[in-house]
Short mmCIF file of C-alpha atoms in Angstrom, two decimals:
data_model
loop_
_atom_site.label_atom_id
_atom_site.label_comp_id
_atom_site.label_asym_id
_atom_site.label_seq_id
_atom_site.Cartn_x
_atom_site.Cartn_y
_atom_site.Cartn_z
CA UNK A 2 0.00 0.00 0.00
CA UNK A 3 3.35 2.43 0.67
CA UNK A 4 2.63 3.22 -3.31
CA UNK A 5 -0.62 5.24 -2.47
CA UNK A 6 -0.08 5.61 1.22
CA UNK A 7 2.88 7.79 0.56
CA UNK A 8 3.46 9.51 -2.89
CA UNK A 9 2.05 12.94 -1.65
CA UNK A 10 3.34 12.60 1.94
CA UNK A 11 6.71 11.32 3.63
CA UNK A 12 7.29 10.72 7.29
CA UNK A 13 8.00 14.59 8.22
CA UNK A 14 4.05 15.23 6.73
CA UNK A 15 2.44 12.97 9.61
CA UNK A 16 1.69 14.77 13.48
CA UNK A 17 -0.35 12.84 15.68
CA UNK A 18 0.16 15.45 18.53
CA UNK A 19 -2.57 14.06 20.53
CA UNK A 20 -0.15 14.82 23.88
CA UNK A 21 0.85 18.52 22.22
CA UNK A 22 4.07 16.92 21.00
CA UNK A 23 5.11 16.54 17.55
CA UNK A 24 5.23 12.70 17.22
CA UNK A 25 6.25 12.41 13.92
CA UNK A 26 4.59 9.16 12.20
CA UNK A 27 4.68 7.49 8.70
CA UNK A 28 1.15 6.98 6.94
CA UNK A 29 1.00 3.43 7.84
CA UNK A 30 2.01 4.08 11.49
CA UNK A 31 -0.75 6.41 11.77
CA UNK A 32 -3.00 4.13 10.84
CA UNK A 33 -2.03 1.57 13.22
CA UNK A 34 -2.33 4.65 16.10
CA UNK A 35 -5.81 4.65 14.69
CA UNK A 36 -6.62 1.23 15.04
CA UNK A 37 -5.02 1.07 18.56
CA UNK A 38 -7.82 3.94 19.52
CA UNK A 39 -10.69 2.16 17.83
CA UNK A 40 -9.81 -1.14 19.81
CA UNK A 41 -8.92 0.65 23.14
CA UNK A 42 -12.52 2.50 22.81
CA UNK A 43 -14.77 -0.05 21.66
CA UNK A 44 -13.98 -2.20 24.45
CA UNK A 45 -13.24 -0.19 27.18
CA UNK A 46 -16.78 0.99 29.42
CA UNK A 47 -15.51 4.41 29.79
CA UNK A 48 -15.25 7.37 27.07
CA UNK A 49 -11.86 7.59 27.08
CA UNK A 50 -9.96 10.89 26.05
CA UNK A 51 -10.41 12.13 22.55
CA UNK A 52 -7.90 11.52 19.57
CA UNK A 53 -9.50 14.25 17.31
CA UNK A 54 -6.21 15.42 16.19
CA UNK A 55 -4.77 11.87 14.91
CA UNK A 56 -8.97 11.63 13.28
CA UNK A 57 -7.93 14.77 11.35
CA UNK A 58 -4.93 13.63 10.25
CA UNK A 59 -6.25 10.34 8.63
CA UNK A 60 -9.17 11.77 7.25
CA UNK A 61 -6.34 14.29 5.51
CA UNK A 62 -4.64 11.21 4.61
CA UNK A 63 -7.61 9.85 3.01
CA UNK A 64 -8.15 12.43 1.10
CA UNK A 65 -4.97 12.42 -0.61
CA UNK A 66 -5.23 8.42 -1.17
CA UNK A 67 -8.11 9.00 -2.88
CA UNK A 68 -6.28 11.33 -5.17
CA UNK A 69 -3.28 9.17 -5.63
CA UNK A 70 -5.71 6.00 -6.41
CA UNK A 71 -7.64 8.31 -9.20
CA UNK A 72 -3.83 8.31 -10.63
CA UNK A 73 -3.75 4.38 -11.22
CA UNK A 74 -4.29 2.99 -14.55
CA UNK A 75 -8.38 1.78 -14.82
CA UNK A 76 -7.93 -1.86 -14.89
CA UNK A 77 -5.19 -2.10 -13.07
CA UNK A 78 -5.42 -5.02 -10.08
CA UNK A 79 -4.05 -2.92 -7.51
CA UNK A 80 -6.72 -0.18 -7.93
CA UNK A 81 -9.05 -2.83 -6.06
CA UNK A 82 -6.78 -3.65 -3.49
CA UNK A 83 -5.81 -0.21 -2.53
CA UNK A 84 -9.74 0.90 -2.74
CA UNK A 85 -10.33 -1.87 -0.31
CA UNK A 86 -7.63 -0.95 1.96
CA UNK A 87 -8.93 2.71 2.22
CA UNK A 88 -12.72 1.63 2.49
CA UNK A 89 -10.94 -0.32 5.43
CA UNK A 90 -9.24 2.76 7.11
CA UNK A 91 -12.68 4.33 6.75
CA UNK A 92 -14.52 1.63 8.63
CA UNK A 93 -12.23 1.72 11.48
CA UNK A 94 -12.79 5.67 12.02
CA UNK A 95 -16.21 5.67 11.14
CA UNK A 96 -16.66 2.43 14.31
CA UNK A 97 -14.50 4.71 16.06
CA UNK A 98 -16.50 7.88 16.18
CA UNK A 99 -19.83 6.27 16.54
CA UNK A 100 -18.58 4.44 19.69
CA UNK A 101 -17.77 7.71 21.23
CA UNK A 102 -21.16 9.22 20.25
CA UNK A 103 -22.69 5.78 21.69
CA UNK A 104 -20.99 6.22 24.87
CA UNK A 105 -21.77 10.22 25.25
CA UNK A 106 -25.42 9.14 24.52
CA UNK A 107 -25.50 6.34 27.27
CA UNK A 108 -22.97 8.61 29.93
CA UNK A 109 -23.93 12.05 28.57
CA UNK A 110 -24.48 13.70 32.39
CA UNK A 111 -21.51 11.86 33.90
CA UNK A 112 -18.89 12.63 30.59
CA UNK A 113 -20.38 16.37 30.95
CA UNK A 114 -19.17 16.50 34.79
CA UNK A 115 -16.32 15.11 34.34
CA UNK A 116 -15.42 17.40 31.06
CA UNK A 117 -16.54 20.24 33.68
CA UNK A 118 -14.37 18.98 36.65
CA UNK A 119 -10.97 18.50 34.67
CA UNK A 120 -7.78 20.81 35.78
CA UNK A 121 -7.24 23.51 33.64
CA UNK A 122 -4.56 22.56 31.06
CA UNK A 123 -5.81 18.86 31.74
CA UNK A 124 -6.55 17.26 27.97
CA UNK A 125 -10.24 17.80 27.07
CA UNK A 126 -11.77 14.05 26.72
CA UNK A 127 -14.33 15.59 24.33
CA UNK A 128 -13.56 17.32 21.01
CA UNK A 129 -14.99 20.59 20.94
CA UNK A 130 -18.08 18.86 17.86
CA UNK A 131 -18.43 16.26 20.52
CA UNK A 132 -19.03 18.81 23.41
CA UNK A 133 -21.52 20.20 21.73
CA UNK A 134 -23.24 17.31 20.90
CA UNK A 135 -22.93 16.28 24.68
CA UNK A 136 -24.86 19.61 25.67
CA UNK A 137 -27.52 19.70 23.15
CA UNK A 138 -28.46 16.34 23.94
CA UNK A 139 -28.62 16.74 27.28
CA UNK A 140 -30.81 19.86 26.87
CA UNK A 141 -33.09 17.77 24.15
CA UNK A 142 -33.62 15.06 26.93
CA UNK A 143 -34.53 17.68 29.61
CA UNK A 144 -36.65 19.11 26.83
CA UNK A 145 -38.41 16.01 26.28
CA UNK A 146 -38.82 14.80 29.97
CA UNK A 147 -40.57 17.76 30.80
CA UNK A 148 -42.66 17.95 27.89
CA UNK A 149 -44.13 14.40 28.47
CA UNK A 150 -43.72 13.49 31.34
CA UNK A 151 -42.38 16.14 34.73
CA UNK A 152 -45.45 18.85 33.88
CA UNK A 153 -47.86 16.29 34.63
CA UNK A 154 -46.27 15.77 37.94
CA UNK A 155 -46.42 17.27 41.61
CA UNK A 156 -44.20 20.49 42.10
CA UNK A 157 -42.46 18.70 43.81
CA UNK A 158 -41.48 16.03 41.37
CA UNK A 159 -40.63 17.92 38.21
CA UNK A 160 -37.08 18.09 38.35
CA UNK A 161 -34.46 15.45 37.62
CA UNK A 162 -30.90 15.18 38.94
CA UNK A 163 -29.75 13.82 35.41
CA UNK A 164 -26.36 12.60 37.22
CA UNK A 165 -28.17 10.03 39.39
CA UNK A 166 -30.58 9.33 36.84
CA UNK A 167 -28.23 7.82 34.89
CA UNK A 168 -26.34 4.86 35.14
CA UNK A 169 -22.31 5.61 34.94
CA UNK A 170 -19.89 3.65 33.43
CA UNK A 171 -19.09 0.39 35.02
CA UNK A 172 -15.87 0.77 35.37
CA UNK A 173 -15.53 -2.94 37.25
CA UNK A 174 -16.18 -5.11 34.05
CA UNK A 175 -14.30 -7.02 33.30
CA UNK A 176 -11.34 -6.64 29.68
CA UNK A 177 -9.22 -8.37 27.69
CA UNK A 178 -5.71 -6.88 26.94
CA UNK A 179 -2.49 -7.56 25.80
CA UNK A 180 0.85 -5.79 27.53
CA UNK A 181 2.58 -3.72 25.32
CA UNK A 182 5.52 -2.58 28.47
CA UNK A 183 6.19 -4.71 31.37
CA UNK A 184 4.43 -3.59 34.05
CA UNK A 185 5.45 -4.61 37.76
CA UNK A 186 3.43 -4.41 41.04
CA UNK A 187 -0.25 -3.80 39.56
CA UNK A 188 -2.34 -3.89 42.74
CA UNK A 189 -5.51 -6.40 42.30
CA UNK A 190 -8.50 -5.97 44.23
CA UNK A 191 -10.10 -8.74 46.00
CA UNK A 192 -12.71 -10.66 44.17
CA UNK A 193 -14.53 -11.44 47.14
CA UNK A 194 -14.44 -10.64 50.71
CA UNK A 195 -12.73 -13.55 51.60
CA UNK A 196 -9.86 -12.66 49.35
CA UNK A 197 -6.92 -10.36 49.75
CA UNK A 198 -5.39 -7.47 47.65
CA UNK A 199 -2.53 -8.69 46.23
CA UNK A 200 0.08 -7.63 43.14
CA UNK A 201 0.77 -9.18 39.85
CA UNK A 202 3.48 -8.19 37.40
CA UNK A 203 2.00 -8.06 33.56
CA UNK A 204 5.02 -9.28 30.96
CA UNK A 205 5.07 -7.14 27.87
CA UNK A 206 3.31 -9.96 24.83
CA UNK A 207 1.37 -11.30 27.54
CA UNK A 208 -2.71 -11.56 27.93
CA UNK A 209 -5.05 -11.13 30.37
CA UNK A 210 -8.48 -11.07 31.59
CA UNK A 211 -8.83 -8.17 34.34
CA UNK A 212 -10.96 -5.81 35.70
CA UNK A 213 -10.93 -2.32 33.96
CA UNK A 214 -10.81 -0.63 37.24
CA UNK A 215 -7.61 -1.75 37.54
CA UNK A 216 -5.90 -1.62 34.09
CA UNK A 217 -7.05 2.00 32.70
CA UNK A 218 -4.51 4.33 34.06
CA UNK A 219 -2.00 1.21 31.90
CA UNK A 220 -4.92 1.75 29.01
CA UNK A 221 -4.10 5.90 28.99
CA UNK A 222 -0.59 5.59 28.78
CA UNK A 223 -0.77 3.50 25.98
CA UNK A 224 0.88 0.31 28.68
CA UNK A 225 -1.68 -1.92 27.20
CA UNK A 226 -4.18 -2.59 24.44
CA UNK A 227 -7.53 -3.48 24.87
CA UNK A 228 -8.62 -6.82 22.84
#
């Protein structure tokens, strides 16, 4: 794929600053940063922070596959592999950003407090389209809740604390991952009350089944992968 992948852009064209660093990246090294957020979102029960400036690089890159693709000969058996291949990278960031928008519909109060309670200078976990998604559907629900349903009711009744309304996250499911660094002394909680905290050391390769409680500060640095 380097053929299309790369004839408009080198190495020194690709910035996933997604940390406000210049991480310079090739094409296909993007796209594997891509598919690393994609898998680490889709199967973690938390919205985790936002990658909108690695999305706006591939959809850049896109755009200029699609160009280089209109440049192979009709015919040609490549054209079908390469059209695959980006139909491909769009699947994987079209998955991507509807399992954000899934999770800001099912957490919208609790992913608005938190974007509200972050440290100043603290990374935003929404982009700023996704933000304002968050608030207008939170403001259609109210809308709608007292429209059908909290007029009809005592005074006394018609208002809703939308942050205990709503279920958050359950962030003690259980996850799959694999260990990308070796990670030493990873306290375990106790499974049951008979049981005792204990630590386990994760050896980069290997797999494991734990709870997400435990893992995601490992999941944010990028420790671990999701599976």
């Amino acid at each position: 794929m380097s053929d299309v992948m790369s004839d408009d852009h080198d190495a020194s064209d690709m910035s996933g600053g997604d940390d406000g660093q210049e991480d310079v990246m090739t094409p296909s090294e993007l796209i594997g940063k891509l598919e690393e957020a994609w898998l680490n979102e889709k199967f973690s029960p938390e919205l985790l922070e936002n990658k909108s400036e690695r999305v706006e690089c591939v959809m850049e890159q896109l755009t200029h596959m699609e160009d280089n693709l209109q440049r192979v000969r009709k015919g040609d058996m490549k054209a079908s592999v390469h059209r695959m291949e980006i139909d491909r990278i769009r699947y994987v960031l079209s998955s991507y950003l509807r399992s954000r928008l899934q999770k800001i519909e099912k957490f919208f109060p609790h992913v608005l407090e938190k974007e509200k309670s972050r440290a100043e200078g603290d990374t935003s976990f929404l982009s700023p389209e996704e933000f304002a998604f968050a608030k207008e559907y939170l403001a259609n629900t109210e809308t709608y809740l007292k429209a059908v349903a909290l007029k009809h009711m005592p005074p006394n009744l018609q208002t809703v604390d939308m942050l205990k309304a709503v279920p958050e996250p359950c962030l003690d499911s259980f996850v799959f991952l694999r260990v990308r660094a070796r990670q030493e002394n990873i306290l375990v909680e106790p499974e049951t009350d008979d049981q005792r905290e204990y630590v386990v050391d994760l050896d980069e390769g290997s797999q494991h089944l734990m709870r997400y409680r435990t893992i995601a500060p490992l999941v944010s640095s990028g420790a671990v992968q999701l599976i």
